[in-house]
Coordinates of C-alpha atoms in Angstrom, one line a residue:
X15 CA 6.3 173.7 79.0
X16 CA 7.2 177.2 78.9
X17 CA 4.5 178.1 76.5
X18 CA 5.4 182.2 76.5
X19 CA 4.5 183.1 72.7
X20 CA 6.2 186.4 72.8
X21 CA 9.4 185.2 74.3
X22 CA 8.9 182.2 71.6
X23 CA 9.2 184.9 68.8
X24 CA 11.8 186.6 70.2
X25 CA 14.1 183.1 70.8
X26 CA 13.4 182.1 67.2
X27 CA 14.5 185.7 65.8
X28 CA 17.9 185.8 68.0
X29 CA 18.9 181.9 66.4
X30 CA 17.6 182.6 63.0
X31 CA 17.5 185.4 60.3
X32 CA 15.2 185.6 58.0
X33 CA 12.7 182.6 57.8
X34 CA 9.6 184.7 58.4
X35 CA 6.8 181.8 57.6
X36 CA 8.7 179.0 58.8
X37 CA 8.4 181.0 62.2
X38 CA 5.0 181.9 61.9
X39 CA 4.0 178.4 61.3
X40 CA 6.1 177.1 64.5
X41 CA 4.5 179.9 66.6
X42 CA 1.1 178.8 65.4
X43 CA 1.2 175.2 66.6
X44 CA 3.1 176.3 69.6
X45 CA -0.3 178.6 70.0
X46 CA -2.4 175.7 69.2
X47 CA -0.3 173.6 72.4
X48 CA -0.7 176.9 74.6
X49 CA -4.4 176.7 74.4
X50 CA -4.8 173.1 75.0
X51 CA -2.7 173.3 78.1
X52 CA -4.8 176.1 79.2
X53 CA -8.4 174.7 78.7
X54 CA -7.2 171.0 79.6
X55 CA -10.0 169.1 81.2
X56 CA -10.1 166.7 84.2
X57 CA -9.8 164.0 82.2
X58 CA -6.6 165.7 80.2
X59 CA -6.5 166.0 76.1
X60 CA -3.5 165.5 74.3
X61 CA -2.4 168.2 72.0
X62 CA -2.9 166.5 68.7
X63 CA -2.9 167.6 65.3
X64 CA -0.5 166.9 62.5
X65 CA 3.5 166.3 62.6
X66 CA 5.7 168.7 62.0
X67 CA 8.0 168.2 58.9
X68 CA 10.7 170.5 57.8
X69 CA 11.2 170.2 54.3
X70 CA 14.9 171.9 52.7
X71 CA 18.3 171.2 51.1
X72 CA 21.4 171.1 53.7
X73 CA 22.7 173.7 56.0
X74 CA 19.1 176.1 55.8
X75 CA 18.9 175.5 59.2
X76 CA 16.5 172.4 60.2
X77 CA 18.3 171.3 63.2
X78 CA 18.9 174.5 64.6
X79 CA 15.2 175.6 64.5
X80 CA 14.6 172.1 66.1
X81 CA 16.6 173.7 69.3
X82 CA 15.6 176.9 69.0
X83 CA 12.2 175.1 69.6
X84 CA 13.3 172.8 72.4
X85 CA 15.0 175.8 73.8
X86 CA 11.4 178.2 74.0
X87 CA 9.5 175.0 75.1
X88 CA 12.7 174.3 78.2
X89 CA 12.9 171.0 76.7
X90 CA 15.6 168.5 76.4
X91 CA 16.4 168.3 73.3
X92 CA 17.4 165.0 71.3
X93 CA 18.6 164.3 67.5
X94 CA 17.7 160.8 65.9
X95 CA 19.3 160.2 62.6
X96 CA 17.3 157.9 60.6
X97 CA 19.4 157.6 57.4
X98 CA 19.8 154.5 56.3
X99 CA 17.0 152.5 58.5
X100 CA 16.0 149.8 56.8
X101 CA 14.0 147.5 59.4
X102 CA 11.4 148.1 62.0
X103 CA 13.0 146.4 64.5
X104 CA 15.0 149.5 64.6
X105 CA 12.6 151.5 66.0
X106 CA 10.4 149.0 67.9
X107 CA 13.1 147.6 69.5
X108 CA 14.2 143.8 68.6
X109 CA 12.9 141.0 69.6
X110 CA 14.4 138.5 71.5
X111 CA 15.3 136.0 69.1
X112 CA 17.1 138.0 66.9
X113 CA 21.0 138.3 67.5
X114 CA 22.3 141.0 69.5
X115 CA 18.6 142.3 70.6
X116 CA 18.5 145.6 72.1
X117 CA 16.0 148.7 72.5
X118 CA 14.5 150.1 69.5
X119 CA 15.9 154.1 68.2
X120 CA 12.8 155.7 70.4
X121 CA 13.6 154.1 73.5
X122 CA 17.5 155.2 73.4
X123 CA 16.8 158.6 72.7
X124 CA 14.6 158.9 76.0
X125 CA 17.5 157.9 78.0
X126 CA 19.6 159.9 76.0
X127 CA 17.4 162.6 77.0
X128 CA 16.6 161.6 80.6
X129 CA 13.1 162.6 80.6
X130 CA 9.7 161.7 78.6
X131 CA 9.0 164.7 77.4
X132 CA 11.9 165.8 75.5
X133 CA 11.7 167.5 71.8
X134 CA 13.0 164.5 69.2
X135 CA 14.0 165.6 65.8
X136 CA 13.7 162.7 63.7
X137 CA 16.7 163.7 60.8
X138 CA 16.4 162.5 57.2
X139 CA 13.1 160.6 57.6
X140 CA 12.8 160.8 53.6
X141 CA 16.1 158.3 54.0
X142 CA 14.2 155.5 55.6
X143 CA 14.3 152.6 53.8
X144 CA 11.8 149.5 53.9
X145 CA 11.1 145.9 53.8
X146 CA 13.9 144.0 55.9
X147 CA 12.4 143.1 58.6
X148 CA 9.2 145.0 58.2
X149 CA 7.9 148.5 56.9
X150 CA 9.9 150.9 59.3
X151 CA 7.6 153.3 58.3
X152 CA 4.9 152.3 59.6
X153 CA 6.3 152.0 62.8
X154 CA 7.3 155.4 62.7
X155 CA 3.4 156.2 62.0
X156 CA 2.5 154.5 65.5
X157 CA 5.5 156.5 66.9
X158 CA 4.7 160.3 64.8
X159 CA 1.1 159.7 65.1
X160 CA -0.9 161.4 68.2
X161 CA -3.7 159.4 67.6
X162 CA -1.7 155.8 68.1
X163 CA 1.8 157.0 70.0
X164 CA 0.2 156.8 73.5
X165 CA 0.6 153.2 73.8
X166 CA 3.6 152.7 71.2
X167 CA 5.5 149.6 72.2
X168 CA 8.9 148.8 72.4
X169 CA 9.4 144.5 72.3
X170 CA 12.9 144.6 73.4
X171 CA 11.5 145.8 76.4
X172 CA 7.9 144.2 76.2
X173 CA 6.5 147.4 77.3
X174 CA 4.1 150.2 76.5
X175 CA 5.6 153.3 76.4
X176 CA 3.3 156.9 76.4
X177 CA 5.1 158.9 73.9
X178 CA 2.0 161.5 73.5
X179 CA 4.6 164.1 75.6
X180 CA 7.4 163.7 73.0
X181 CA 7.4 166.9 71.0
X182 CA 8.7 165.2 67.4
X183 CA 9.9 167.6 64.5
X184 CA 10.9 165.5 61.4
X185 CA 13.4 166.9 58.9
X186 CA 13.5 165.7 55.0
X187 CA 16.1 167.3 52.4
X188 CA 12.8 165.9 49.8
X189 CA 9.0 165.9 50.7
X190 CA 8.0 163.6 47.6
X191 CA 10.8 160.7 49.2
X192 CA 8.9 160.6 52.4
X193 CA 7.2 157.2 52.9
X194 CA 3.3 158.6 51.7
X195 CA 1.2 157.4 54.9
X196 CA 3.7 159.6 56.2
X197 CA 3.7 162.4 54.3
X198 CA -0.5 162.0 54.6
X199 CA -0.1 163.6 57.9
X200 CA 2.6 165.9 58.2
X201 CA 2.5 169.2 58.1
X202 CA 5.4 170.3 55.8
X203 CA 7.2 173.3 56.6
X204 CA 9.5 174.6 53.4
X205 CA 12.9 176.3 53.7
X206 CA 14.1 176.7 50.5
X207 CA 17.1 178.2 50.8
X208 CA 18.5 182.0 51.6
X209 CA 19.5 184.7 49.1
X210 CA 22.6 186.3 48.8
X211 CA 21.9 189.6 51.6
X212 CA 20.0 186.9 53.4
X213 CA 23.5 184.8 53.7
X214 CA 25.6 188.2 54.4
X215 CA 23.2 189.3 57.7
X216 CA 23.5 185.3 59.0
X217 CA 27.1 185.6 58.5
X218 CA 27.2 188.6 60.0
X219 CA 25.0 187.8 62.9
X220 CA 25.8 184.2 63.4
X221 CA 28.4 182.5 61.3
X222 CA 31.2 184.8 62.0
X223 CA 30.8 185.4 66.1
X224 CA 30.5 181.6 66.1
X225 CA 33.5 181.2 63.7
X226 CA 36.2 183.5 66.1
X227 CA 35.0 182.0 69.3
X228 CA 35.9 178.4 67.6
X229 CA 39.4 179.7 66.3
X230 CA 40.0 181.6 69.9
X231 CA 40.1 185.3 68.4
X232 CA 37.2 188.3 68.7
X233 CA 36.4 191.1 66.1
X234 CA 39.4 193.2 67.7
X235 CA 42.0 190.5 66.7
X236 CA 40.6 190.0 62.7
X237 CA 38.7 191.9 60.2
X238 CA 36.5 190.6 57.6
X239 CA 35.2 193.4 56.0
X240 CA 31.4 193.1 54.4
X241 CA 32.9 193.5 51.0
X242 CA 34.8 190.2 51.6
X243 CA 32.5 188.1 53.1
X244 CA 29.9 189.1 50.1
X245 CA 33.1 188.0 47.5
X246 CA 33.1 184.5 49.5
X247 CA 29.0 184.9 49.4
X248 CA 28.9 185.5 45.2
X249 CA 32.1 183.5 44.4
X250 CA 32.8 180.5 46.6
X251 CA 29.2 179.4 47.9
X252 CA 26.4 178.2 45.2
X253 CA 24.9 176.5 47.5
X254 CA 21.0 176.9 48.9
X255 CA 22.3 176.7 52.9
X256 CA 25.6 178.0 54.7
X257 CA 27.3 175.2 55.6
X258 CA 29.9 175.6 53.0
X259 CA 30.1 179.3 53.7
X260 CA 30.7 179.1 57.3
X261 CA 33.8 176.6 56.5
X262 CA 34.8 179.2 53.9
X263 CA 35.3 182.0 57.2
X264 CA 36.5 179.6 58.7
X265 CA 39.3 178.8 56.7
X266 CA 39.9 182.7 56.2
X267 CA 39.6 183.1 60.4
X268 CA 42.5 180.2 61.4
X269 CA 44.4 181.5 58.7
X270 CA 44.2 185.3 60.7
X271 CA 44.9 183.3 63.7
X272 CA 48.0 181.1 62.0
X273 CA 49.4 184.6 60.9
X274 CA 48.4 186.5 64.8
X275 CA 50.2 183.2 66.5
X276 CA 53.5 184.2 64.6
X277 CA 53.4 187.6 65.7
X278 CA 51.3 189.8 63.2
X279 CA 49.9 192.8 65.4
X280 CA 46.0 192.8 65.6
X281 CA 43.8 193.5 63.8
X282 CA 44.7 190.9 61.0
X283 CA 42.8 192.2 58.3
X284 CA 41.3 189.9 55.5
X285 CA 41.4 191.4 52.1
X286 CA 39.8 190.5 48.6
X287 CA 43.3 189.5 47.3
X288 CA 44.3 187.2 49.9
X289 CA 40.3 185.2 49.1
X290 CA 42.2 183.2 45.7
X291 CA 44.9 182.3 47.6
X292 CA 43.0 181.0 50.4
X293 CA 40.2 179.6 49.2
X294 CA 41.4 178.3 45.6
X295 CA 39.9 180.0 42.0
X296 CA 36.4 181.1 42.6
X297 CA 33.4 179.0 42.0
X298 CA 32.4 179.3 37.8
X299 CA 29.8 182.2 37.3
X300 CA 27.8 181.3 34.3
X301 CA 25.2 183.7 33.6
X302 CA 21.7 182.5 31.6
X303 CA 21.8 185.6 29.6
X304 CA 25.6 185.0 28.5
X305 CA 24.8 181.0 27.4
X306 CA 21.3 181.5 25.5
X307 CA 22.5 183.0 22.5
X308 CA 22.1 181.2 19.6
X309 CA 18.8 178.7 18.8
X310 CA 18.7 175.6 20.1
X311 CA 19.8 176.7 23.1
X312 CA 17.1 176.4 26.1
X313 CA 17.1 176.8 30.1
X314 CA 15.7 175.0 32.7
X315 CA 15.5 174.6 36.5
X316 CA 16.7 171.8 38.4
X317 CA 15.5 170.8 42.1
X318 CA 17.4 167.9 44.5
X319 CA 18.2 167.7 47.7
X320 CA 20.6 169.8 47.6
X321 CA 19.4 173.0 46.4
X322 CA 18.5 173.7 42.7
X323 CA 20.6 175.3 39.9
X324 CA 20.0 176.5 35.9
X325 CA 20.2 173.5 33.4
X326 CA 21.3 174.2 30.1
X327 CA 19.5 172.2 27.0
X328 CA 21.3 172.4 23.5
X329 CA 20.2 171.2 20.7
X330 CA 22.2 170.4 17.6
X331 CA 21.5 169.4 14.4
X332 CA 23.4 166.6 12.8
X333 CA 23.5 164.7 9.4
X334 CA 23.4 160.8 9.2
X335 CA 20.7 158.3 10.6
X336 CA 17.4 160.4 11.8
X337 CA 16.7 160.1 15.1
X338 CA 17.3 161.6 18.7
X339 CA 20.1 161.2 20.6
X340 CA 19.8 161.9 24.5
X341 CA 23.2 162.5 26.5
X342 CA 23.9 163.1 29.7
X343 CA 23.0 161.9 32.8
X344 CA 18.7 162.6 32.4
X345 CA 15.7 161.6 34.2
X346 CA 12.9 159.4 32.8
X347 CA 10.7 163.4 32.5
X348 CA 13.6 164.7 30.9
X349 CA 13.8 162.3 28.4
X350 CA 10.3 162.7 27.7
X351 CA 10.5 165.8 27.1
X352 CA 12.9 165.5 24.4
X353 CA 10.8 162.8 22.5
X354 CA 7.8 165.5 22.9
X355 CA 9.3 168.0 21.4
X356 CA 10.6 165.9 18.7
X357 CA 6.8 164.7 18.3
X358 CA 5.7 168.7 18.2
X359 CA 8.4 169.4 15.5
X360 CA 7.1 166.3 13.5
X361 CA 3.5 167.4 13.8
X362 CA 4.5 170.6 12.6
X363 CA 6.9 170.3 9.8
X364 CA 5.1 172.5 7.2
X365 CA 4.3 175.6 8.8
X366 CA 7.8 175.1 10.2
X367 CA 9.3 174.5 6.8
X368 CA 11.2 171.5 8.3
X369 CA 12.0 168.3 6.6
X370 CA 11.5 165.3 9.0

C-alpha cells in the first residue's frame, strides 16, 4: 500500500469538495493502517478495527470516495452491489447440490479484481435481505469482520480464502436498515448531503469538465455562466446529492453541442431564458414562512433515503361525528403523534376553553 498521508489528503481534496469530516475520518483509519504496517512484527498483525460504513442519500458521493480511496492506497478497486441479496449462498458461494452452483459474490469480485488485496465497496448493504437460504448477513459478518475474515470460506469452491488484505468500504442510503450485528461494528461515516454554494463549486470543479468531455466540447466551445448553473442549482435540483444536477448540464451541454454541430459559431452561450425551455417549468419553491400562516398549520422534517424535505401538517376542524381523521400516506410515529396531541388537547380542554 501506498500509505503517503499527505498525498492521501491531497487525492481526496482533488476528487471531492467539501466533505471535511468524512475526510478526516478516512485519513484517520488510513493513519491507523500506516502505523501497523510500520511497527508489524515477525509474526505480522492484521490491521483490525471496525468497518467502514458510509452512511447518505444518492449521488453525495459514496462510490467515488470508495476510489478516491483505492486510488491513494494503489489498489484495485472493485464495486459489489448487494441490493436485493436475499440468501447466503450468495456470498458463500453455493453448494453443490443446489441448481446451477457457482462461486459466492466475494470470490467473483477477486477475479474481477485480479489480486487479493483489492479495495471492495460493498453498495447498498442496508438492501440485503434475509432468510432464503440462510441469514446473508451473517455471512457478511464472517466476510466484514477482521476478527473472523481470515479464514472465510467459499463452498462452491470448498476452500478457505484469507480475506484479512481486502480493504471493504460498505455504503448504506439508511444506517437504522443495516442488519444490527452489522451495524454493531461499523463505523458509520455520514454524508448528508451538500448545500447550495457547496453544489455550485462541485459543478464548477467537477460536474461541468466532466460534462464537456462526455459531449466532445471544452469551456471555449460553450458557456455556462455561474448565474445559470446556480438557476439549475435553486430551481431544477431539490435533491441532497448531484446526480440530478449533473444530468441537468448535461442536457443544457448536448443541447450547445446539437446547436455547434449545425453551425453556430463558438462560444454557445447558455442563458437563463433558454433553462424553461430546456429543462421544463422549474421545480415548485414553497417556502415554510409562505405556508404557516394561519393556526393549525405546523411544520416538520422528513428523513429517507433520499434526502429529507419540509412536511406540512394541517389541521382542520370539522363538524359531524368526533374523532380524528389521519390522511395521507403516514408512518406508524406519525400517527401517534396525532392521537397525542389529540390526547394533550383533551387533557387540557378548560384552560384551553375547548369543548371535547
Amino acid at each position: 500500500d501506498d500509505l503517503d498521508l499527505v498525498a492521501a489528503a491531497h487525492t481526496l481534496d482533488a476528487d471531492h469538495t467539501g466533505l471535511t469530516d468524512v475526510k478526516d475520518r478516512i485519513l484517520e483509519f488510513l493513519a491507523v493502517r500506516k502505523l501497523h504496517s510500520e511497527r508489524e512484527t515477525d509474526a505480522g498483525t492484521a490491521p483490525g478495527g471496525s468497518i467502514l460504513v458510509l452512511v447518505g442519500p444518492p449521488g453525495v458521493g459514496k462510490t467515488s470516495l470508495g476510489e478516491s480511496v483505492a486510488k491513494t492506497l494503489g489498489r484495485q478497486f472493485v464495486r459489489m452491489s448487494l441490493g436485493g441479496i436475499t440468501d447466503e449462498a450468495e456470498i458463500r458461494g453455493h453448494r453443490r447440490t443446489y441448481v446451477g452452483a457457482r462461486p459466492g459474490r466475494i470470490v467473483r469480485a477477486l477475479a474481477d479484481a485480479g489480486t487479493m488485496n483489492p479495495v471492495v465497496l460493498l453498495d447498498e448493504i442496508d438492501k440485503v435481505g434475509a432468510n432464503y437460504h440462510g441469514d446473508p448477513s451473517s455471512a457478511l459478518l464472517e466476510v466484514l469482520d477482521p476478527a473472523q475474515n481470515s479464514t472465510f470460506r467459499d463452498h462452491y469452491l470448498e476452500m478457505d480464502l484469507d480475506l484479512s488484505n481486502v480493504f471493504f468500504i460498505a455504503t448504506a442510503n439508511v444506517a437504522e436498515q443495516i442488519p444490527g450485528p452489522l451495524l454493531d461494528r461499523m463505523e458509520v461515516i455520514p454524508l448528508n448531503g451538500y448545500s447550495a454554494d457547496e453544489k455550485w463549486e462541485i459543478a464548477r470543479d467537477h460536474l461541468l469538465p466532466r460534462v464537456m468531455d462526455r459531449n466532445a466540447v471544452g469551456a471555449e466551445d460553450v458557456s455556462l455562466p455561474e448565474e445559470v448553473v446556480r438557476a439549475v442549482v435553486a430551481d431544477y435540483t431539490r435533491e441532497a446529492g448531484v446526480r440530478r444536477l449533473e444530468q441537468r448540464l448535461d442536457r443544457l451541454v448536448r443541447r450547445a453541442a446539437r446547436a455547434m454541430a449545425e453551425g453556430a459559431a463558438p462560444p454557445v452561450a447558455v442563458t437563463l431564458d433558454e433553462l424553461r425551455g430546456a429543462l421544463g417549468r422549474p421545480a415548485p419553491n414553497e417556502r415554510p414562512a409562505n405556508r404557516v400562516t394561519a393556526p393549525g398549520i405546523a411544520t416538520g422534517l422528513a428523513v429517507s433515503g433520499a434526502g429529507g424535505d419540509v412536511l406540512f401538517v394541517e389541521a382542520v376542524a370539522t363538524t359531524g361525528k368526533p374523532g380524528l381523521s389521519l390522511t395521507g400516506q403516514l408512518g406508524d410515529v406519525m400517527q401517534e403523534s396525532g392521537e397525542i396531541a389529540l390526547a394533550y388537547l383533551g387533557s387540557h380542554a378548560d384552560e384551553l376553553g375547548l369543548s371535547i
